[in-house]
Amino acid sequence: MFETLTPAQPDKILALIDLFREDPRTRKVDLGIGVYKDAAGRTPVFGAIREAERRLLADQESKSYLGPVGDVGFTRAIVKLLFGPSADTSRIRACQTPGGMGALRTLLQLLHRAKPEATIWTPQPSWPGHAGLIAATGLATRSYAYFDAETHDVRFDAMIASLKTAAPGDIVLLHGCCHNPTGADLDLAQWGELADVLTDRALLPFIDIAYQGLGEGLEQDAAGLRSVFAQVPEMVVAASCSKNFGVYRDRVGAAVIVGRTSGQSEIAAAQLLGAARSLYSMPPDHGAAAVRIVLSDAGLRGDWEAELEGMRRRMVSLRLGFAEALQRQSNSTHFAFVARQRGMFSRIGATADQVYRLRKEHAIYLVEDGRINVAGLPEQRLDEVARAFVTVLGKPPA
Ligand SMILES: Cc1ncc(COP(=O)(O)O)c(C=O)c1O
């Protein structure tokens, strides 16, 4: 049987974890995998989640099945977090999923069932996980213009021009905030213009939101999604709680459907649960139950928001500090984009060869496409790291 198989391509981002762990150099710097890190390099459990887990252990009376929809208190709370506390939820249906990936996968399966001939458009570049998930469902895929590697900003006009070539009924995958891997996001006016194009051309927005609260703030990071919701007749959303609740390994996410009518949403949601049933049966309970407890208790929610805001501010200040250090080391404002962008990631503009040299010569680990995780920058050694980047990348024009 297995003699027919060829070795699988290793996941390049996950492979970095092992390489980093095995590197004996004490001053090594991990800017690779996309997890938040505090100043001590730890990925902490949120205090509010720890307390919610304590309550869960004390109060949970049964571990009987909840069914493919998962914890409905959790999904109700996530819908509020995404769409706002006063949103009209009559056309919204949601189910709990194993992480954001589970949400993406089940929604893609649903869309394939609804319209197998549709093409899904993804930004150029996008998070590499998208391509594998789309391939697994068999939907055709194309990319739309998104990031300008010269200016490090969104190529908004080119993006709109690409999307105007899509056929009615095609699907457009959008990063809700903190674009991975570039850190370059649309502003609110651009979201509005985009929503017009999506509506005019009958394209289905598919918003992947995995970093709410880590860009500009909890409300601000959902503003694009909310402006699309206010305008379009139909949309889907894949939400992840991995980063903003720190529950990575517990696998917590939600798949959300907005149909034209409440009746259509109901039918689509039932089909979504069918897809979930055939893929993984039911989502794991623990992490989602902890998130529900946090979101439904005013005290814990306040603690969670404060901790999340602290993480966000730390990343904004690391961005500023690193951009300034890069300016000092290069005598150029070329790297100012690092301070301008938001979320965990920026693309620093390194080739695969330069990424390899940074690792070999300076023990600085980043993803092959030049993506850096700003949360991994060592606060006290920003000039040292910036010097290594400038040495390897070469001095940009002043
Ligand atoms: C853009 C994006 N979407 C989805 C995910 C998946 O998140 P999860 O770990 O919850 O499956 C990630 C994780 O890195 C991501 O960056």
mmCIF file of N, CA and C in Angstrom, residues 311-393:
data_model
loop_
_atom_site.group_PDB
_atom_site.id
_atom_site.type_symbol
_atom_site.label_atom_id
_atom_site.label_comp_id
_atom_site.label_asym_id
_atom_site.label_seq_id
_atom_site.Cartn_x
_atom_site.Cartn_y
_atom_site.Cartn_z
ATOM 1 N N MET A 311 -1.050 43.319 24.686
ATOM 2 C CA MET A 311 -0.292 42.610 23.638
ATOM 3 C C MET A 311 -0.227 43.465 22.372
ATOM 4 N N ARG A 312 -1.377 44.047 22.031
ATOM 5 C CA ARG A 312 -1.450 44.870 20.820
ATOM 6 C C ARG A 312 -0.491 46.053 20.921
ATOM 7 N N ARG A 313 -0.538 46.715 22.092
ATOM 8 C CA ARG A 313 0.332 47.892 22.278
ATOM 9 C C ARG A 313 1.807 47.500 22.241
ATOM 10 N N ARG A 314 2.117 46.330 22.806
ATOM 11 C CA ARG A 314 3.508 45.879 22.787
ATOM 12 C C ARG A 314 3.983 45.708 21.344
ATOM 13 N N MET A 315 3.107 45.154 20.501
ATOM 14 C CA MET A 315 3.519 44.950 19.106
ATOM 15 C C MET A 315 3.653 46.281 18.360
ATOM 16 N N VAL A 316 2.743 47.221 18.666
ATOM 17 C CA VAL A 316 2.847 48.534 18.019
ATOM 18 C C VAL A 316 4.164 49.193 18.436
ATOM 19 N N SER A 317 4.517 49.061 19.726
ATOM 20 C CA SER A 317 5.744 49.739 20.171
ATOM 21 C C SER A 317 6.992 49.015 19.636
ATOM 22 N N LEU A 318 6.920 47.678 19.498
ATOM 23 C CA LEU A 318 8.043 46.958 18.873
ATOM 24 C C LEU A 318 8.204 47.394 17.418
ATOM 25 N N ARG A 319 7.075 47.589 16.745
ATOM 26 C CA ARG A 319 7.132 48.048 15.342
ATOM 27 C C ARG A 319 7.837 49.400 15.246
ATOM 28 N N LEU A 320 7.406 50.328 16.145
ATOM 29 C CA LEU A 320 8.024 51.661 16.127
ATOM 30 C C LEU A 320 9.510 51.578 16.420
ATOM 31 N N GLY A 321 9.832 50.835 17.477
ATOM 32 C CA GLY A 321 11.230 50.713 17.905
ATOM 33 C C GLY A 321 12.092 50.076 16.828
ATOM 34 N N PHE A 322 11.557 49.058 16.156
ATOM 35 C CA PHE A 322 12.350 48.357 15.142
ATOM 36 C C PHE A 322 12.517 49.238 13.905
ATOM 37 N N ALA A 323 11.450 49.966 13.532
ATOM 38 C CA ALA A 323 11.559 50.862 12.367
ATOM 39 C C ALA A 323 12.621 51.935 12.641
ATOM 40 N N GLU A 324 12.641 52.448 13.891
ATOM 41 C CA GLU A 324 13.642 53.471 14.232
ATOM 42 C C GLU A 324 15.052 52.877 14.217
ATOM 43 N N ALA A 325 15.189 51.661 14.753
ATOM 44 C CA ALA A 325 16.507 51.012 14.775
ATOM 45 C C ALA A 325 16.982 50.762 13.337
ATOM 46 N N LEU A 326 16.060 50.338 12.469
ATOM 47 C CA LEU A 326 16.428 50.093 11.068
ATOM 48 C C LEU A 326 16.848 51.403 10.394
ATOM 49 N N GLN A 327 16.160 52.490 10.774
ATOM 50 C CA GLN A 327 16.523 53.792 10.195
ATOM 51 C C GLN A 327 17.930 54.205 10.646
ATOM 52 N N ARG A 328 18.202 53.985 11.960
ATOM 53 C CA ARG A 328 19.536 54.329 12.481
ATOM 54 C C ARG A 328 20.618 53.504 11.777
ATOM 55 N N GLN A 329 20.346 52.214 11.613
ATOM 56 C CA GLN A 329 21.380 51.331 11.078
ATOM 57 C C GLN A 329 21.568 51.495 9.574
ATOM 58 N N SER A 330 20.512 51.960 8.868
ATOM 59 C CA SER A 330 20.607 52.028 7.406
ATOM 60 C C SER A 330 20.726 53.463 6.895
ATOM 61 N N ASN A 331 20.543 54.441 7.814
ATOM 62 C CA ASN A 331 20.497 55.853 7.385
ATOM 63 C C ASN A 331 19.459 56.064 6.301
ATOM 64 N N SER A 332 18.355 55.390 6.411
ATOM 65 C CA SER A 332 17.322 55.496 5.370
ATOM 66 C C SER A 332 15.957 55.304 6.018
ATOM 67 N N THR A 333 14.945 55.923 5.386
ATOM 68 C CA THR A 333 13.579 55.743 5.906
ATOM 69 C C THR A 333 12.875 54.576 5.199
ATOM 70 N N HIS A 334 13.651 53.804 4.446
ATOM 71 C CA HIS A 334 13.078 52.707 3.650
ATOM 72 C C HIS A 334 12.183 51.777 4.476
ATOM 73 N N PHE A 335 12.592 51.534 5.747
ATOM 74 C CA PHE A 335 11.875 50.536 6.552
ATOM 75 C C PHE A 335 10.723 51.132 7.375
ATOM 76 N N ALA A 336 10.327 52.379 7.055
ATOM 77 C CA ALA A 336 9.246 53.014 7.833
ATOM 78 C C ALA A 336 7.958 52.204 7.780
ATOM 79 N N PHE A 337 7.800 51.379 6.750
ATOM 80 C CA PHE A 337 6.568 50.583 6.618
ATOM 81 C C PHE A 337 6.358 49.655 7.812
ATOM 82 N N VAL A 338 7.436 49.249 8.482
ATOM 83 C CA VAL A 338 7.297 48.335 9.629
ATOM 84 C C VAL A 338 6.430 48.996 10.705
ATOM 85 N N ALA A 339 6.608 50.310 10.893
ATOM 86 C CA ALA A 339 5.810 51.028 11.898
ATOM 87 C C ALA A 339 4.380 51.273 11.411
ATOM 88 N N ARG A 340 4.217 51.394 10.112
ATOM 89 C CA ARG A 340 2.913 51.707 9.519
ATOM 90 C C ARG A 340 1.978 50.499 9.545
ATOM 91 N N GLN A 341 2.536 49.313 9.436
ATOM 92 C CA GLN A 341 1.700 48.121 9.306
ATOM 93 C C GLN A 341 1.189 47.656 10.660
ATOM 94 N N ARG A 342 0.256 46.709 10.624
ATOM 95 C CA ARG A 342 -0.391 46.266 11.863
ATOM 96 C C ARG A 342 -0.438 44.748 11.961
ATOM 97 N N GLY A 343 -0.566 44.289 13.219
ATOM 98 C CA GLY A 343 -0.687 42.856 13.467
ATOM 99 C C GLY A 343 0.665 42.239 13.760
ATOM 100 N N MET A 344 0.735 40.940 13.630
ATOM 101 C CA MET A 344 1.958 40.238 14.000
ATOM 102 C C MET A 344 3.032 40.272 12.924
ATOM 103 N N PHE A 345 2.604 40.500 11.656
ATOM 104 C CA PHE A 345 3.555 40.249 10.576
ATOM 105 C C PHE A 345 3.867 41.458 9.715
ATOM 106 N N SER A 346 5.095 41.427 9.173
ATOM 107 C CA SER A 346 5.468 42.304 8.068
ATOM 108 C C SER A 346 6.333 41.492 7.136
ATOM 109 N N ARG A 347 6.314 41.887 5.879
ATOM 110 C CA ARG A 347 7.272 41.291 4.946
ATOM 111 C C ARG A 347 8.418 42.255 4.803
ATOM 112 N N ILE A 348 9.609 41.812 5.217
ATOM 113 C CA ILE A 348 10.721 42.744 5.339
ATOM 114 C C ILE A 348 11.408 42.987 3.991
ATOM 115 N N GLY A 349 11.115 42.117 3.015
ATOM 116 C CA GLY A 349 11.729 42.301 1.686
ATOM 117 C C GLY A 349 13.031 41.539 1.541
ATOM 118 N N ALA A 350 13.137 40.345 2.175
ATOM 119 C CA ALA A 350 14.344 39.524 2.063
ATOM 120 C C ALA A 350 14.088 38.386 1.081
ATOM 121 N N THR A 351 15.109 38.057 0.276
ATOM 122 C CA THR A 351 14.993 36.896 -0.618
ATOM 123 C C THR A 351 15.216 35.625 0.210
ATOM 124 N N ALA A 352 14.893 34.465 -0.381
ATOM 125 C CA ALA A 352 15.081 33.186 0.332
ATOM 126 C C ALA A 352 16.548 33.033 0.736
ATOM 127 N N ASP A 353 17.453 33.492 -0.133
ATOM 128 C CA ASP A 353 18.876 33.374 0.144
ATOM 129 C C ASP A 353 19.271 34.259 1.347
ATOM 130 N N GLN A 354 18.710 35.452 1.385
ATOM 131 C CA GLN A 354 19.003 36.360 2.518
ATOM 132 C C GLN A 354 18.412 35.811 3.820
ATOM 133 N N VAL A 355 17.242 35.179 3.718
ATOM 134 C CA VAL A 355 16.639 34.561 4.911
ATOM 135 C C VAL A 355 17.574 33.474 5.444
ATOM 136 N N TYR A 356 18.152 32.718 4.525
ATOM 137 C CA TYR A 356 19.077 31.653 4.909
ATOM 138 C C TYR A 356 20.331 32.244 5.571
ATOM 139 N N ARG A 357 20.843 33.341 5.005
ATOM 140 C CA ARG A 357 22.042 33.980 5.590
ATOM 141 C C ARG A 357 21.738 34.554 6.983
ATOM 142 N N LEU A 358 20.556 35.134 7.141
ATOM 143 C CA LEU A 358 20.193 35.681 8.462
ATOM 144 C C LEU A 358 20.221 34.561 9.505
ATOM 145 N N ARG A 359 19.756 33.396 9.091
ATOM 146 C CA ARG A 359 19.715 32.247 10.018
ATOM 147 C C ARG A 359 21.136 31.751 10.292
ATOM 148 N N LYS A 360 21.893 31.578 9.216
ATOM 149 C CA LYS A 360 23.218 30.962 9.346
ATOM 150 C C LYS A 360 24.209 31.907 10.046
ATOM 151 N N GLU A 361 24.209 33.172 9.613
ATOM 152 C CA GLU A 361 25.253 34.081 10.098
ATOM 153 C C GLU A 361 24.844 34.840 11.357
ATOM 154 N N HIS A 362 23.524 35.009 11.582
ATOM 155 C CA HIS A 362 23.090 35.858 12.706
ATOM 156 C C HIS A 362 22.107 35.174 13.653
ATOM 157 N N ALA A 363 21.790 33.899 13.407
ATOM 158 C CA ALA A 363 20.834 33.154 14.248
ATOM 159 C C ALA A 363 19.483 33.863 14.338
ATOM 160 N N ILE A 364 19.090 34.524 13.227
ATOM 161 C CA ILE A 364 17.765 35.165 13.171
ATOM 162 C C ILE A 364 16.893 34.319 12.254
ATOM 163 N N TYR A 365 15.788 33.844 12.815
ATOM 164 C CA TYR A 365 14.919 32.913 12.083
ATOM 165 C C TYR A 365 13.684 33.635 11.574
ATOM 166 N N LEU A 366 13.458 33.565 10.261
ATOM 167 C CA LEU A 366 12.203 34.068 9.716
ATOM 168 C C LEU A 366 11.750 33.167 8.580
ATOM 169 N N VAL A 367 10.497 33.346 8.154
ATOM 170 C CA VAL A 367 9.929 32.492 7.123
ATOM 171 C C VAL A 367 10.577 32.824 5.780
ATOM 172 N N GLU A 368 10.681 31.814 4.917
ATOM 173 C CA GLU A 368 11.416 31.938 3.658
ATOM 174 C C GLU A 368 10.957 33.098 2.768
ATOM 175 N N ASP A 369 9.664 33.474 2.889
ATOM 176 C CA ASP A 369 9.178 34.572 2.044
ATOM 177 C C ASP A 369 9.535 35.946 2.628
ATOM 178 N N GLY A 370 10.325 35.966 3.711
ATOM 179 C CA GLY A 370 10.747 37.240 4.291
ATOM 180 C C GLY A 370 9.759 37.788 5.306
ATOM 181 N N ARG A 371 8.818 36.944 5.767
ATOM 182 C CA ARG A 371 7.845 37.390 6.776
ATOM 183 C C ARG A 371 8.499 37.384 8.151
ATOM 184 N N ILE A 372 8.336 38.463 8.891
ATOM 185 C CA ILE A 372 8.812 38.474 10.274
ATOM 186 C C ILE A 372 7.613 38.542 11.222
ATOM 187 N N ASN A 373 7.735 37.862 12.362
ATOM 188 C CA ASN A 373 6.743 37.983 13.435
ATOM 189 C C ASN A 373 7.276 39.029 14.399
ATOM 190 N N VAL A 374 6.655 40.211 14.399
ATOM 191 C CA VAL A 374 7.217 41.311 15.197
ATOM 192 C C VAL A 374 7.191 41.001 16.693
ATOM 193 N N ALA A 375 6.274 40.138 17.139
ATOM 194 C CA ALA A 375 6.204 39.814 18.575
ATOM 195 C C ALA A 375 7.466 39.088 19.044
ATOM 196 N N GLY A 376 8.243 38.543 18.105
ATOM 197 C CA GLY A 376 9.460 37.814 18.488
ATOM 198 C C GLY A 376 10.688 38.716 18.583
ATOM 199 N N LEU A 377 10.527 40.010 18.260
ATOM 200 C CA LEU A 377 11.698 40.912 18.305
ATOM 201 C C LEU A 377 12.140 41.140 19.750
ATOM 202 N N PRO A 378 13.442 41.019 20.028
ATOM 203 C CA PRO A 378 13.893 41.243 21.408
ATOM 204 C C PRO A 378 13.988 42.738 21.718
ATOM 205 N N GLU A 379 13.113 43.212 22.615
ATOM 206 C CA GLU A 379 12.997 44.636 22.948
ATOM 207 C C GLU A 379 14.321 45.347 23.189
ATOM 208 N N GLN A 380 15.222 44.648 23.908
ATOM 209 C CA GLN A 380 16.477 45.284 24.329
ATOM 210 C C GLN A 380 17.563 45.227 23.257
ATOM 211 N N ARG A 381 17.307 44.500 22.179
ATOM 212 C CA ARG A 381 18.384 44.295 21.192
ATOM 213 C C ARG A 381 17.944 44.665 19.780
ATOM 214 N N LEU A 382 17.074 45.691 19.692
ATOM 215 C CA LEU A 382 16.519 46.018 18.377
ATOM 216 C C LEU A 382 17.616 46.506 17.413
ATOM 217 N N ASP A 383 18.591 47.264 17.939
ATOM 218 C CA ASP A 383 19.642 47.765 17.046
ATOM 219 C C ASP A 383 20.521 46.633 16.535
ATOM 220 N N GLU A 384 20.785 45.674 17.416
ATOM 221 C CA GLU A 384 21.616 44.520 17.008
ATOM 222 C C GLU A 384 20.906 43.741 15.881
ATOM 223 N N VAL A 385 19.598 43.513 16.051
ATOM 224 C CA VAL A 385 18.844 42.766 15.034
ATOM 225 C C VAL A 385 18.748 43.589 13.745
ATOM 226 N N ALA A 386 18.494 44.904 13.901
ATOM 227 C CA ALA A 386 18.387 45.772 12.723
ATOM 228 C C ALA A 386 19.711 45.781 11.951
ATOM 229 N N ARG A 387 20.841 45.796 12.695
ATOM 230 C CA ARG A 387 22.159 45.811 12.039
ATOM 231 C C ARG A 387 22.332 44.544 11.199
ATOM 232 N N ALA A 388 21.918 43.406 11.752
ATOM 233 C CA ALA A 388 22.030 42.138 11.019
ATOM 234 C C ALA A 388 21.200 42.198 9.730
ATOM 235 N N PHE A 389 19.977 42.740 9.831
ATOM 236 C CA PHE A 389 19.130 42.844 8.638
ATOM 237 C C PHE A 389 19.784 43.735 7.583
ATOM 238 N N VAL A 390 20.306 44.882 8.025
ATOM 239 C CA VAL A 390 20.896 45.818 7.058
ATOM 240 C C VAL A 390 22.158 45.209 6.438
ATOM 241 N N THR A 391 22.934 44.467 7.253
ATOM 242 C CA THR A 391 24.140 43.810 6.736
ATOM 243 C C THR A 391 23.764 42.830 5.626
ATOM 244 N N VAL A 392 22.738 42.034 5.882
ATOM 245 C CA VAL A 392 22.398 40.985 4.912
ATOM 246 C C VAL A 392 21.592 41.535 3.723
ATOM 247 N N LEU A 393 20.660 42.439 4.002
ATOM 248 C CA LEU A 393 19.795 42.957 2.928
ATOM 249 C C LEU A 393 20.510 44.022 2.086
#
